[in-house]
Every structure is written in structure tokens, then in C-alpha cells.
Coordinates of C-alpha atoms in Angstrom, one line a residue:
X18 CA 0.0 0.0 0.0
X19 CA 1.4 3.5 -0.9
X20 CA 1.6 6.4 1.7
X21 CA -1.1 8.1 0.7
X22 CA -3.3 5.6 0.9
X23 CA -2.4 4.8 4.6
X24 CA -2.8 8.0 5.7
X25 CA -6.3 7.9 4.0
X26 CA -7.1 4.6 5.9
X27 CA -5.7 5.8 8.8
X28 CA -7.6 8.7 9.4
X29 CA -11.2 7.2 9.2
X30 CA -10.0 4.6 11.5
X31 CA -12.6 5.4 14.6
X32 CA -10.8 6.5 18.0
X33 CA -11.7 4.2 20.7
X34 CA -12.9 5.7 23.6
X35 CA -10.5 5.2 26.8
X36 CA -10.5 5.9 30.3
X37 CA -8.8 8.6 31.9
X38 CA -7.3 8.8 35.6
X39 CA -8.0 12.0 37.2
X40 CA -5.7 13.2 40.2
X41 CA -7.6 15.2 42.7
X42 CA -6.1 18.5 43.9
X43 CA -8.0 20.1 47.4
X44 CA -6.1 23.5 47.7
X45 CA -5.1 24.8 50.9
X46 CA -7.4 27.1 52.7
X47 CA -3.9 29.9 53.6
X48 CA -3.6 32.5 50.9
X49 CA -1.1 31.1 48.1
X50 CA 0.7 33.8 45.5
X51 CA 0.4 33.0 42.0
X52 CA 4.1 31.9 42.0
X53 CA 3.5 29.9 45.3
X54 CA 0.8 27.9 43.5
X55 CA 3.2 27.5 40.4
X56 CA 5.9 25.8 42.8
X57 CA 4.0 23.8 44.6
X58 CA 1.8 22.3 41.4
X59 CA 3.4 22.8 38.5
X60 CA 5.1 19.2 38.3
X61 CA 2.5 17.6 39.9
X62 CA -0.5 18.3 37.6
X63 CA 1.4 18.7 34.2
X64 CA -0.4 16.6 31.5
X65 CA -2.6 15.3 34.1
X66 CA -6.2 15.0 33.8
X67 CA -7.3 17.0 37.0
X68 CA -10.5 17.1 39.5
X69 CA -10.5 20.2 41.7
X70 CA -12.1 20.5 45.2
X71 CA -14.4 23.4 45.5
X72 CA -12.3 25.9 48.3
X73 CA -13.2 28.9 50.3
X74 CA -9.9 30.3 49.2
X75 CA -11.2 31.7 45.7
X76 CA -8.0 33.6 44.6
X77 CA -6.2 30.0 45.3
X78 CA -8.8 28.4 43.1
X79 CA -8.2 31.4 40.4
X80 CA -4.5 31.1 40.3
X81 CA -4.3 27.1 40.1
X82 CA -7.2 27.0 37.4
X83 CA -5.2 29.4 35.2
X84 CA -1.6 27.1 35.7
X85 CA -3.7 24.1 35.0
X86 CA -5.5 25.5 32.0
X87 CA -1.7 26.0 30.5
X88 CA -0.7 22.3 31.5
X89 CA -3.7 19.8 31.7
X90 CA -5.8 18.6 29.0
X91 CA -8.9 18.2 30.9
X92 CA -10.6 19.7 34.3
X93 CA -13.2 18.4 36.2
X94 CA -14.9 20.9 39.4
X95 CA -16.3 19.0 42.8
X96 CA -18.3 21.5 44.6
X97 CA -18.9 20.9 48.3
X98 CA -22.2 18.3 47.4
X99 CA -19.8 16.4 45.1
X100 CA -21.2 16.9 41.7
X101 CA -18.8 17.4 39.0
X102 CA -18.7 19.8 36.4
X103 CA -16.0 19.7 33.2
X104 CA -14.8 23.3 33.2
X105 CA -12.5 22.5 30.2
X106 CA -11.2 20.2 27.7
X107 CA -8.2 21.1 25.6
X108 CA -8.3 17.8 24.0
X109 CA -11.0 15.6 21.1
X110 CA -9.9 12.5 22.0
X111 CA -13.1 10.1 22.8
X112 CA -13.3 9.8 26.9
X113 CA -15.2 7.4 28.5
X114 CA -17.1 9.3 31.0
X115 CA -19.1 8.8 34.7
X116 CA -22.7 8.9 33.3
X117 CA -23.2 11.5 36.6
X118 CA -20.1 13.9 35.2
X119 CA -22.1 16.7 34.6
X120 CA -21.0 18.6 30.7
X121 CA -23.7 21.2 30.5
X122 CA -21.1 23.8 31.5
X123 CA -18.4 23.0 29.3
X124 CA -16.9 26.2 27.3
X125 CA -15.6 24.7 24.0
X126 CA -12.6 26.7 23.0
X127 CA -13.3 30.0 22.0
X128 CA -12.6 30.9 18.3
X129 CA -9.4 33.2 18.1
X130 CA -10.6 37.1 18.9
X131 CA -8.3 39.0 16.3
X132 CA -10.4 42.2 16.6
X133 CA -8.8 45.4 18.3
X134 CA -9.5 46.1 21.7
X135 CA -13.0 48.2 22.1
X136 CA -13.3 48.4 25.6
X137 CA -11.1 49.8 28.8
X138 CA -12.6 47.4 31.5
X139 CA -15.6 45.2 31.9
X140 CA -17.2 43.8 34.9
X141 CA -18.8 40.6 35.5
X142 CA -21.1 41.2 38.8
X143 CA -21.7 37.6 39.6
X144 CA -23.4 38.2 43.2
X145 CA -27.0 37.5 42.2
X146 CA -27.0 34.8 39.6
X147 CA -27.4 31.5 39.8
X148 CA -24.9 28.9 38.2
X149 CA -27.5 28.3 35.6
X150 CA -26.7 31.8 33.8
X151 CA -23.3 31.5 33.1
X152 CA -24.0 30.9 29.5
X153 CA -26.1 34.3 29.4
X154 CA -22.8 36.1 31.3
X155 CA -20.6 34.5 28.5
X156 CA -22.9 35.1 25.7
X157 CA -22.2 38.8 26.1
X158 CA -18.4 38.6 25.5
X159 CA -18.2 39.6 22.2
X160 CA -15.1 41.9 21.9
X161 CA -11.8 42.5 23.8
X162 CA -10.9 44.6 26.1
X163 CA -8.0 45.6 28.5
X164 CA -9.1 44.4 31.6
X165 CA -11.6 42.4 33.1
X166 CA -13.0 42.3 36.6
X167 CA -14.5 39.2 38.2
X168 CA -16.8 39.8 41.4
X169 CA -19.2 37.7 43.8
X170 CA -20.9 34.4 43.1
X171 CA -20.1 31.2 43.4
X172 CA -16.9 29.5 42.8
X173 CA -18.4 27.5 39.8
X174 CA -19.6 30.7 38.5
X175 CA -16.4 32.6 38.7
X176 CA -13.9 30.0 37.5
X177 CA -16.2 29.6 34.2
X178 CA -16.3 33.5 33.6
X179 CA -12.9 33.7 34.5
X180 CA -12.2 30.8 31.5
X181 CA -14.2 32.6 29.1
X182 CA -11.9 35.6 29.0
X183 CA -9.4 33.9 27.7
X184 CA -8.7 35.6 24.4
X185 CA -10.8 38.1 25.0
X186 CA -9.2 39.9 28.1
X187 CA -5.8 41.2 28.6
X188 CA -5.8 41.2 32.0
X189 CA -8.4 39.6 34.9
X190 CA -8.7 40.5 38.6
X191 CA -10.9 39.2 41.0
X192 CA -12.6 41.7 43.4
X193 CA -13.7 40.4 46.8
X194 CA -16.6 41.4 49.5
X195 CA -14.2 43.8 50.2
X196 CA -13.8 45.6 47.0
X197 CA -9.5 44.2 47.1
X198 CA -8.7 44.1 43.7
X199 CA -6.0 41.0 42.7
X200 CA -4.8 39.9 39.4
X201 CA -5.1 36.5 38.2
X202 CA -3.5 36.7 34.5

């Protein structure tokens, strides 16, 4: 058989679905810099799929989903009942999947934003909605801008704005009950 007709049979050979391990990171609940959550994670989740315990500590939530959305293929969020959301997938190879896993969150990448920037700042007031509206919130981001500001809601809530941005928002702080401004990217 010549090359190009091995490639051609190759390529409409079906994947098979596998199974994927996931490592299971709970953060710590004492305030970790970016570069602190770098060190301590970097090696340890590289290329791995991830599941990430909900925290009370949101900016250590914020900094260790942006490392793990440069290193890991895949990550799953546990809130505090235990159901599991896919926040992203940076992969298309067929996954066997817990039938409970739940995928109606999942952001698919965005495509690339090319457009200039049209906006200073934007911010996402997430104190009043429910989990259920994040596809509204995102639905909105249509343009890019300098800076984006992330405030109130839940943790679910905040880590899907906050991976929405990407390519959209220069820069992205989180703003907490007490109006403290900190930059996650």
C-alpha cells in the first residue's frame, strides 16, 4: 500500500474511547501567590487530567485554574455536594465518561478574537445569579478589552467566567466582598 493511501485509511479509522485517571487536587485554605501555586503544582499536575475541590480560598482556586489550563488537557470541578462539572477540555480524544459527570457547563474553545480592543474594563457582577446563567454572562463577551474584573458568586460561576476571557481579556482581577482588587492573569 502507498503512503497516501495509509494515511487515507488511517484517518477514518474510529478512535476508541479510553479511560482517563483524574488526580484530585484540594487547595489549601492559607492565601497562596500565584508563583507559590506555580511551585507547589506545576510538576505535579502537568499533563494530568485534574478534579478540583471546590475551596473557600477563591484567589487560590483562580491562580491554580489558570496554571492548570496552560498544562492539563482536561478539568473536572467537585463542589462541596460532590457533583462534578468539566470546566475545560483542551483535547477531542473520545473519553469514557461517569454517566453523573455533569457537561452542560463546558466552554468549548473559544474561536481566536483578532479584533482590536474596544473596551477599557468590563465587569462581571456575579453576586445575584445563579450557576445556571453562566452561559447568558458568556454570551455577552463579544469583543476584547484591557481588563476584566470578576466579582461575587459562586466558585463554579467565577472559575467559568474567568475561563471565558481567555482571548478576550488582557488582563483579569478578581474583586472580593471587600472591593481588594488581585490579578489572576
Amino acid at each position: 500500500m502507498d503512503n497516501d493511501n495509509q494515511n487515507e485509511t488511517e484517518n477514518k479509522t474510529p478512535k476508541i474511547p479510553y479511560a482517563v485517571f483524574y488526580k484530585e487536587i484540594k487547595l489549601p485554605e492559607e492565601n497562596l501567590s500565584k508563583e507559590e501555586v506555580k511551585e507547589k503544582y506545576l510538576l505535579e499536575i502537568q499533563g494530568e487530567y485534574i478534579e478540583l475541590k471546590e475551596s473557600e480560598n477563591i484567589l487560590n482556586s483562580l491562580f491554580f485554574f489558570d496554571l492548570a489550563h496552560k498544562y492539563c488537557p482536561e478539568l473536572v470541578f467537585i463542589n462541596k455536594t460532590g457533583e462534578k462539572f468539566i470546566l475545560f477540555i483542551h483535547h477531542n480524544e473520545p473519553i469514557i465518561r461517569d454517566e453523573k459527570l455533569k457537561t452542560k457547563l463546558i466552554f468549548e474553545k473559544w474561536p481566536k478574537n483578532d479584533k482590536e480592543i474596544e473596551e477599557k474594563e468590563v465587569v462581571f457582577d456575579l453576586q445575584d445569579k445563579s450557576d445556571n446563567d453562566i452561559r447568558k454572562i458568556t454570551r455577552k463577551i463579544k469583543s476584547k478589552f484591557q481588563k476584566a474584573i470578576i466579582k461575587g458568586g459562586s466558585i463554579l460561576m467565577i472559575l467559568s467566567t474567568f475561563h471565558s476571557l481567555y482571548g478576550f481579556a488582557q488582563e483579569v482581577y478578581y474583586q472580593d466582598k471587600n472591593n481588594k482588587l488581585a490579578k489572576i492573569r
